[in-house]
Amino acid sequence: MNFLSRIKLVFLSGTRRWVFVVVLVAVTHLFCQSLMLPYTNSVLSLLQHGMLPLQGQLNIVNASSVSNDSESAATTLRLDKGSKSSDNSDIKVPLETDFDMEGIQVENARLQDDVYTLETKASLSLKQIAEPITSVFEKDVPHINESLALDIASALPSPLVQLREGTSLINITFPTDSTTVSIVDHSTPNISLLDREMEEFPTDGDLILLPSHNLVNVSANMSNPVKKKMRCLTPPKSITSLYEMNRLLLRHRRAMRPRWSSERDREILAAKSQIQNAPIVRNNAELFSPLFRNVSTFKRSYEIMERVLKVYVYKDGEKPIFHQPVLKGLYASEGWFMKLMEGNGQFSVKDPRKAHLFYMPFSSRILGSMLYVPNSHNRTGLRGYLKNYAEKLAAKYPFWNRTGGADHFLVACHDWAPYETRHHMEHCIKALCNTDVTEGFKIGRDVSLPETYVRSARNPQRDLGGKPPSQRHVLAFYAGNMHGYLRPILLKHWKDKDPDMKIFGPMPPGVASKMNYIQHMKSSKYCLCPKGYEVASPRIVEAFFYECVPVIISDNFVPPFFEVLNWDAFAIILAEKDIPNLKNILLSISQEKYLEMQLAVRKVQRHFIWHAKPTKYDLFHMTLHSIWYNRVFQFKPR
């Protein structure tokens, strides 16, 4: 019986015929799939000798400066060490399969030090090399556009393509076992796209989430890359007015209801009732009434705090990130609070079951200096470190789980603290210097911590005081670095424009320059406090220190102790758009009003000073009180 007859016998049964068809379709499908990513490497390894196994990460880099007269151009393939061939001989690349780039012929690929160099016959620009490989470049697309995502996973020969031309660099990562695409744009040196405009993309950490096999379109104009600015270098997209902030404060965001009741809950509820029914205070010798929203409520709350409040300080965590305060410099507030809280015998308790609040003593400043890789623009490691810390507390103690962390608090002054504590510490009370309402600061729950520049750790009150109003002949003063977008605008309008407006850039280094800066603040009526990279400025506390009325210019900034202090009594808060009209606004304030504000500045000064041994109503007590106050009014009983 010949071969064809045997085949006919096989197909006499309908069942056998269908089985054969299904098997044939399955084999065909598997074969086709094997020719696509991520199975390309395994298939190539089975083909003829000399083919390049593209494993791990592959970078395609323009390795030479190509001119029109050159007869060849080099492109470099960089592979992980794990993909290095055991044979260091020249490796031929199958052009028709992997690198047939619209007629661009690659002569050979040489391997040296884990780097494959492809040599082409023609003179090629980076754009000519990049376009046929990626197939994702669209003309005149000024920004990444998810809606134009294309299915090009099978068009690329490796998980990673890196295109470089001068200072312009774009990485496109295609994980072989994930539906996640990561894109990092380094068109501006040392600035990551994700650091600049994270809010524009649906992100998870530092990854941009897109549908499976979809990629993001990137501008094809590599010679003129789109340069996105960092968020801190652009004006805010939305502005929350003081009126809206006051409305948010009155709503008092409520915390998570405890999973089980405790005696401490009943004490907090009793304290809340007493504060709400506080007796009216008249002519109190200790407190200057105009400074406060409600001096009677504040006084009653403060007295109950002194009598009732107990805080448990976690001993977990190792130095230097934990339990090692920094008492000097720009971010000294978190260090001073840590030092005074850990050494406090009045409020701290050793038995956590007696505590109303739980303090997590870490330094956001040291966290950044210890874990952040300079110029990496990647802070996920910092956030992950604190996430692990919080998870260990939750696993070791029952207190975090009882409230979801709502009765826990942290004190952090670094600009990155809101990011570092996001998500895993979201229910905690956060005392922060960077209090931008558009960056997640919750009015009525979180506390605005004053950013204090401490010049001497041994004597934090050095140079305290200023000249009387009659000797303050300068209308307004500012000097400082050009951080952020706002300060250059201030100098553009007022530097060297008016003798009454002493507006300078950076002061020269040295002791004499520092003393000159201090003397200017001591001799000015108003001290300008424009935002820098973030909304907070140490100049606000410096103005109180040197008895100068602060002029705060920072949209979306929540002033320190916003829940208890009446900032209209001792400060001018201006919108950033009012900078061109700054002098007219200041001159419109009557002398009588100015004298009232300057007196209030001298009175509020005591609430913004650190002491080696805490004193009543000082900065340590004011910070602790605001944490206590917000906990009392956001508490939700079971």
XYZ file of C-alpha atoms in Angstrom, residues 70-606:
537
model
C 31.775 58.271 5.674
C 31.300 54.832 4.161
C 30.366 53.000 7.328
C 28.675 53.606 10.583
C 28.964 51.690 13.840
C 26.166 50.770 16.142
C 26.953 49.206 19.502
C 24.966 46.433 21.152
C 25.520 46.192 24.900
C 24.382 43.004 26.572
C 24.272 41.865 30.163
C 27.192 39.722 31.268
C 24.789 36.824 31.555
C 24.273 36.903 27.790
C 27.941 36.877 26.834
C 28.863 34.105 24.477
C 31.512 31.641 25.556
C 33.135 32.148 22.198
C 34.710 35.580 21.715
C 35.033 35.216 17.965
C 33.192 37.451 15.539
C 29.487 36.685 15.477
C 27.411 37.067 12.344
C 23.947 38.541 12.706
C 21.093 37.174 10.543
C 20.158 40.378 8.771
C 17.031 39.060 7.175
C 15.649 38.053 10.577
C 16.680 40.687 13.096
C 18.444 43.664 11.597
C 17.073 44.106 8.112
C 16.472 47.798 8.757
C 14.808 48.888 5.512
C 17.790 48.005 3.390
C 20.446 48.880 5.959
C 22.944 46.062 5.730
C 24.985 45.130 8.775
C 28.367 43.674 7.880
C 29.356 41.977 11.120
C 29.128 42.099 14.877
C 32.324 41.997 16.902
C 32.310 41.091 20.593
C 34.700 42.781 22.987
C 34.172 43.295 26.724
C 30.525 42.293 26.532
C 29.918 44.846 23.738
C 28.818 43.847 20.245
C 29.559 46.363 17.515
C 27.516 46.226 14.331
C 29.134 47.801 11.278
C 26.951 49.048 8.463
C 27.865 49.927 4.897
C 26.052 53.231 4.618
C 26.390 56.556 6.355
C 23.507 56.619 8.798
C 22.054 59.085 11.230
C 20.647 58.007 14.557
C 17.166 58.758 13.253
C 17.704 56.367 10.308
C 18.796 53.627 12.664
C 16.127 54.251 15.268
C 12.990 54.534 13.163
C 12.955 51.117 11.500
C 13.863 49.360 14.747
C 11.256 50.828 17.041
C 8.439 51.664 14.607
C 6.998 53.859 17.347
C 8.118 57.303 16.313
C 5.325 59.635 15.179
C 5.938 63.003 13.561
C 5.132 66.137 15.530
C 4.111 64.306 18.691
C 5.300 66.745 21.392
C 4.621 64.470 24.328
C 4.061 60.872 25.277
C 0.569 59.929 24.176
C -0.925 56.685 25.418
C -3.855 56.896 23.005
C -1.453 56.429 20.062
C 0.156 53.313 21.546
C 1.121 50.749 18.922
C 1.567 47.034 19.085
C 5.245 46.689 18.212
C 6.511 44.177 20.741
C 7.391 41.712 17.993
C 9.271 44.337 16.003
C 12.079 44.743 18.532
C 14.963 42.318 18.860
C 15.416 42.680 22.623
C 13.721 43.727 25.879
C 15.507 47.090 25.876
C 16.330 49.581 23.146
C 18.457 52.571 24.053
C 18.777 55.415 21.540
C 21.357 58.071 22.083
C 22.283 61.264 20.234
C 24.338 63.885 22.044
C 22.679 64.518 25.405
C 19.362 63.058 24.243
C 18.549 59.596 25.537
C 15.351 57.605 25.703
C 15.088 54.145 27.285
C 12.156 51.927 26.356
C 11.894 48.783 28.450
C 9.792 45.774 27.512
C 9.678 43.235 30.364
C 9.281 39.766 28.890
C 7.110 38.529 31.747
C 4.974 41.583 32.457
C 2.406 43.880 30.883
C 4.320 46.894 32.180
C 6.280 49.341 30.075
C 8.854 51.656 31.629
C 9.966 54.795 29.823
C 12.630 57.162 31.121
C 13.540 60.322 29.235
C 16.947 61.853 29.866
C 16.706 64.568 27.237
C 17.521 67.046 30.000
C 20.719 66.020 31.828
C 20.189 64.501 35.284
C 16.397 64.907 35.196
C 14.145 61.866 34.951
C 10.850 62.173 33.129
C 9.105 60.444 36.014
C 10.626 62.835 38.544
C 9.472 65.793 36.472
C 5.897 64.939 35.586
C 4.800 61.844 37.489
C 1.276 63.159 37.785
C 0.772 62.991 33.994
C 0.901 59.210 33.857
C -0.969 56.336 35.536
C 2.044 55.131 37.494
C 2.909 52.485 40.023
C 6.224 53.414 41.572
C 8.433 54.332 38.642
C 6.636 52.212 36.013
C 4.132 53.450 33.486
C 1.224 51.036 33.258
C -0.107 50.341 29.778
C -2.187 47.574 28.201
C -0.368 44.373 27.247
C 1.979 44.732 24.240
C 1.169 48.445 23.896
C 3.923 51.025 23.766
C 4.019 54.758 24.104
C 4.734 56.996 21.142
C 7.854 59.059 21.461
C 8.706 62.092 19.360
C 10.738 61.272 16.287
C 12.511 64.608 16.344
C 15.576 63.347 18.218
C 17.650 66.392 17.286
C 15.165 68.671 19.058
C 13.855 66.613 22.006
C 10.934 67.858 24.059
C 12.256 69.015 27.432
C 9.739 68.590 30.185
C 10.410 70.626 33.301
C 10.405 69.286 36.805
C 7.172 69.903 38.694
C 8.994 72.183 41.135
C 10.153 74.349 38.213
C 6.652 75.143 36.984
C 3.708 76.994 38.550
C 1.010 74.807 40.135
C -1.802 73.642 37.901
C -4.401 74.426 40.576
C -4.499 76.850 43.496
C -6.256 76.341 46.822
C -7.122 79.674 48.416
C -6.958 80.403 52.139
C -10.743 80.493 52.166
C -10.869 76.947 50.805
C -8.206 75.852 53.294
C -10.336 77.159 56.148
C -13.321 75.231 54.820
C -11.244 72.051 54.723
C -10.114 72.662 58.285
C -13.679 72.976 59.554
C -14.593 69.637 57.989
C -11.900 67.829 60.031
C -11.122 64.699 58.071
C -12.051 61.649 60.100
C -9.704 58.770 60.747
C -10.328 55.060 60.530
C -12.593 53.680 63.257
C -10.611 51.502 65.743
C -11.053 47.769 65.343
C -11.543 47.445 69.077
C -12.121 49.954 71.870
C -9.675 50.964 74.579
C -9.654 53.119 77.679
C -7.556 55.686 75.787
C -10.421 56.208 73.343
C -12.741 57.223 76.136
C -10.138 59.686 77.432
C -9.851 61.282 73.986
C -13.626 61.624 73.711
C -13.765 63.246 77.158
C -10.967 65.657 76.151
C -12.834 66.598 72.972
C -15.971 67.422 74.959
C -14.029 69.625 77.371
C -12.267 71.467 74.548
C -15.521 72.143 72.721
C -17.021 73.538 75.922
C -13.962 75.514 76.992
C -14.582 78.513 79.277
C -14.125 81.929 77.690
C -10.653 83.372 78.259
C -10.320 87.124 78.764
C -7.080 89.049 79.169
C -4.853 86.032 79.704
C -1.368 87.015 80.813
C 0.334 84.016 79.167
C -1.280 84.115 75.744
C -1.687 86.961 73.259
C -5.273 86.465 72.075
C -5.001 87.977 68.528
C -2.516 85.249 67.587
C -5.103 82.468 67.824
C -8.218 81.449 65.973
C -9.839 80.809 69.354
C -7.613 81.441 72.355
C -10.124 79.826 74.738
C -10.159 76.566 72.789
C -6.379 76.562 72.418
C -5.748 77.205 76.106
C -8.133 74.443 77.182
C -6.720 71.960 74.700
C -3.156 72.753 75.739
C -3.960 72.297 79.442
C -5.597 68.916 78.818
C -2.610 67.857 76.715
C -0.234 68.665 79.560
C -2.352 66.681 81.995
C -3.534 63.729 79.922
C -1.453 63.046 76.809
C 0.879 60.057 76.769
C 3.091 59.111 73.840
C 4.836 55.829 73.170
C 8.109 56.227 71.268
C 9.026 53.160 69.232
C 12.476 51.790 70.000
C 12.592 49.887 66.707
C 14.886 50.979 63.902
C 18.619 51.474 63.963
C 20.784 54.557 63.768
C 21.469 56.753 61.928
C 18.107 56.829 60.112
C 16.307 56.262 63.413
C 17.009 57.815 66.818
C 19.846 60.073 65.633
C 18.645 63.695 65.473
C 20.342 66.357 63.354
C 20.170 69.622 65.293
C 21.682 72.079 62.825
C 20.852 73.287 59.348
C 17.795 73.661 57.177
C 15.919 70.524 58.278
C 16.694 70.792 61.990
C 13.034 70.835 63.049
C 12.657 67.063 62.751
C 15.885 66.541 64.693
C 14.984 68.864 67.542
C 11.573 67.303 67.960
C 13.102 63.801 67.970
C 15.672 64.770 70.580
C 13.156 66.437 72.893
C 10.460 63.774 72.467
C 12.739 60.805 73.087
C 14.180 62.449 76.185
C 10.862 63.665 77.531
C 9.627 62.366 80.880
C 6.326 64.219 80.971
C 4.621 62.853 77.855
C 6.440 59.632 76.933
C 5.508 56.280 78.487
C 7.233 52.902 78.467
C 3.988 50.933 78.365
C 2.381 51.349 74.900
C -0.998 50.290 76.306
C -1.142 53.622 78.153
C -0.392 55.718 75.071
C -2.810 57.944 73.151
C -0.279 58.489 70.361
C 2.636 56.510 68.910
C 5.731 58.285 67.580
C 7.909 56.825 64.802
C 11.277 58.616 65.247
C 13.107 58.661 61.901
C 15.012 61.354 60.059
C 13.873 61.983 56.509
C 17.036 63.996 55.950
C 19.361 61.124 56.919
C 17.176 58.659 55.048
C 17.854 60.561 51.848
C 21.581 60.986 52.484
C 22.006 57.290 53.308
C 19.899 55.615 50.629
C 19.493 58.006 47.710
C 21.873 57.456 44.794
C 22.986 60.901 43.539
C 21.585 61.844 40.135
C 19.560 58.620 39.947
C 16.249 60.494 40.318
C 14.848 57.347 41.885
C 13.440 57.625 45.402
C 11.504 54.370 45.476
C 14.179 52.838 47.704
C 13.534 55.481 50.352
C 9.810 54.863 50.312
C 10.354 51.105 50.347
C 12.594 51.402 53.394
C 9.892 53.171 55.408
C 7.276 50.774 54.079
C 9.255 47.852 55.478
C 9.599 49.709 58.780
C 5.847 50.261 59.058
C 5.144 46.629 58.157
C 7.521 45.436 60.876
C 5.734 47.600 63.444
C 2.397 46.196 62.316
C 3.707 42.642 62.589
C 5.385 43.120 65.975
C 2.801 45.266 67.797
C -1.019 45.234 67.790
C -1.341 49.028 68.046
C -0.872 49.904 64.375
C -3.479 47.353 63.293
C -6.044 48.627 65.816
C -6.410 51.978 64.030
C -4.655 51.437 60.719
C -1.949 53.815 61.959
C -4.366 56.695 62.658
C -3.011 57.169 66.209
C 0.610 57.082 64.954
C 2.525 60.168 63.929
C 5.778 61.144 62.277
C 7.748 64.388 62.134
C 9.682 64.971 58.911
C 11.065 68.165 57.400
C 12.740 67.105 54.168
C 11.118 68.090 50.863
C 10.791 64.423 49.921
C 8.946 63.389 53.086
C 5.441 63.491 51.495
C 6.619 61.069 48.809
C 8.540 58.827 51.221
C 5.525 58.369 53.493
C 2.857 58.054 50.811
C 0.465 55.091 50.808
C 1.951 52.916 53.581
C 1.730 55.740 56.156
C -1.282 57.448 54.641
C -3.508 57.201 57.731
C -0.833 58.527 60.107
C -0.683 62.093 61.366
C 2.184 63.670 59.460
C 3.961 66.726 60.815
C 5.625 68.013 57.638
C 7.491 71.099 56.497
C 6.489 70.521 52.865
C 2.774 71.230 53.291
C 1.509 71.500 49.732
C -2.227 70.745 49.563
C -1.771 69.593 45.967
C 0.820 67.055 47.101
C -1.397 65.162 49.526
C -1.203 67.270 52.695
C -4.480 66.737 54.582
C -5.690 69.847 56.402
C -7.300 68.885 59.702
C -5.282 65.678 60.012
C -1.683 66.529 59.136
C 0.350 69.214 60.894
C 2.326 72.004 59.246
C 5.768 71.900 60.845
C 7.835 75.124 60.751
C 11.000 74.834 58.682
C 13.659 76.289 60.961
C 17.223 77.034 59.910
C 19.233 76.441 63.077
C 22.677 78.030 62.851
C 23.997 76.785 66.193
C 22.998 73.446 67.742
C 24.409 74.553 71.093
C 22.551 77.857 71.068
C 19.500 77.727 68.748
C 18.454 81.215 69.926
C 21.642 82.978 68.824
C 21.095 86.456 67.280
C 17.470 86.485 68.424
C 15.711 89.870 68.171
C 15.642 92.914 65.882
C 15.435 96.675 65.697
C 12.318 98.550 66.837
C 9.852 99.674 64.129
C 11.169 103.256 64.157
C 14.615 102.040 63.031
C 13.402 99.783 60.228
C 13.952 101.939 57.153
C 13.887 99.222 54.457
C 10.400 98.466 53.152
C 11.056 94.901 51.971
C 14.064 92.586 51.870
C 14.927 89.307 50.206
C 18.178 87.494 49.451
C 18.670 83.866 48.499
C 19.379 81.255 45.865
C 17.301 81.035 42.713
C 15.579 77.764 43.612
C 12.376 77.048 41.725
C 10.467 79.146 39.229
C 9.167 81.904 41.539
C 12.310 83.586 42.840
C 13.624 84.519 39.379
C 10.256 86.185 38.753
C 10.645 88.158 41.980
C 14.104 89.369 40.980
C 12.980 90.163 37.461
C 10.406 92.620 38.775
C 12.241 94.089 41.756
C 15.999 93.555 41.742
C 17.719 96.956 41.407
C 14.369 98.534 40.501
C 13.508 100.456 43.676
C 15.679 101.719 46.584
C 12.960 100.787 49.091
C 12.960 97.191 47.886
C 16.195 95.437 48.806
C 15.850 92.376 46.598
C 19.018 90.364 45.957
C 20.097 87.016 44.607
C 22.465 84.683 46.459
C 24.561 86.294 49.143
C 28.336 85.726 48.858
C 29.693 82.940 51.069
C 31.329 83.751 54.387
C 30.527 84.906 57.899
C 30.371 88.584 56.941
C 27.746 87.808 54.325
C 25.631 85.888 56.846
C 25.785 88.762 59.298
C 24.838 91.178 56.531
C 21.825 88.981 55.750
C 20.762 88.966 59.399
C 21.191 92.720 59.732
C 19.021 93.280 56.679
C 16.232 91.231 58.279
C 16.635 93.077 61.565
C 16.361 96.425 59.726
C 13.446 95.738 57.344
C 9.735 96.205 57.879
C 8.735 93.265 55.724
C 10.753 90.156 54.931
C 9.789 88.389 51.722
C 9.380 84.608 51.948
C 8.955 83.258 48.394
C 8.806 79.525 47.853
C 11.829 77.652 46.530
C 11.649 74.199 45.029
C 8.801 73.401 47.421
C 6.198 75.532 49.172
C 7.952 75.911 52.560
C 10.630 78.470 53.385
C 12.841 78.862 56.484
C 12.546 82.637 56.058
C 9.143 82.595 57.750
C 10.651 81.500 61.065
C 13.686 83.731 60.447
C 11.324 86.701 60.101
C 9.819 85.896 63.515
C 13.313 85.387 64.869
C 14.427 88.870 63.762
C 11.017 90.511 64.399
C 10.267 91.293 60.759
C 6.743 90.902 59.373
C 6.841 87.934 56.938
C 5.348 88.242 53.452
C 4.582 84.690 52.354
C 4.481 84.175 48.579
C 3.708 80.522 47.999
C 0.497 79.201 46.476
C -1.003 76.088 48.103
C 1.190 76.437 51.202
C -0.457 75.607 54.535
C 1.190 77.849 57.204
C 2.545 76.262 60.415
C 0.007 75.372 63.111
C -2.771 76.392 60.767
C -5.403 74.720 62.949
C -4.800 77.061 65.928
C -3.006 80.231 64.749
C -4.571 83.300 63.126
C -1.975 84.158 60.484
C -3.697 87.350 59.396
C -2.588 88.907 62.687
C 1.171 88.662 62.087
C 1.848 87.862 58.414
C 0.995 88.945 54.868
C 0.018 86.064 52.581
C 0.097 86.995 48.897
C -0.713 85.106 45.738
C 2.220 84.500 43.429
C 0.499 86.469 40.674
C 0.671 89.623 42.845
C 4.471 89.931 42.663
C 4.391 92.768 40.089
C 2.178 94.796 42.442
C 4.167 93.940 45.578
C 5.269 97.427 46.598
C 1.821 98.967 46.187
C 0.313 96.234 48.348
C 2.839 96.818 51.134
C 2.451 100.605 50.972
C -1.316 100.227 51.227
C -0.899 98.844 54.760
C -1.293 101.695 57.215
C 1.364 102.484 59.796
C -1.086 101.604 62.559
C -1.771 98.210 61.027
C 1.933 97.583 60.536
C 2.673 98.357 64.193
C -0.031 95.920 65.268
C 1.443 93.204 63.074
C 4.990 93.882 64.225
C 3.851 93.592 67.850
C 2.118 90.318 67.015
C 5.347 89.078 65.404
C 7.217 89.724 68.649
C 4.496 87.905 70.579
C 4.336 84.882 68.282
C 8.117 84.560 68.304
C 8.071 82.380 71.457
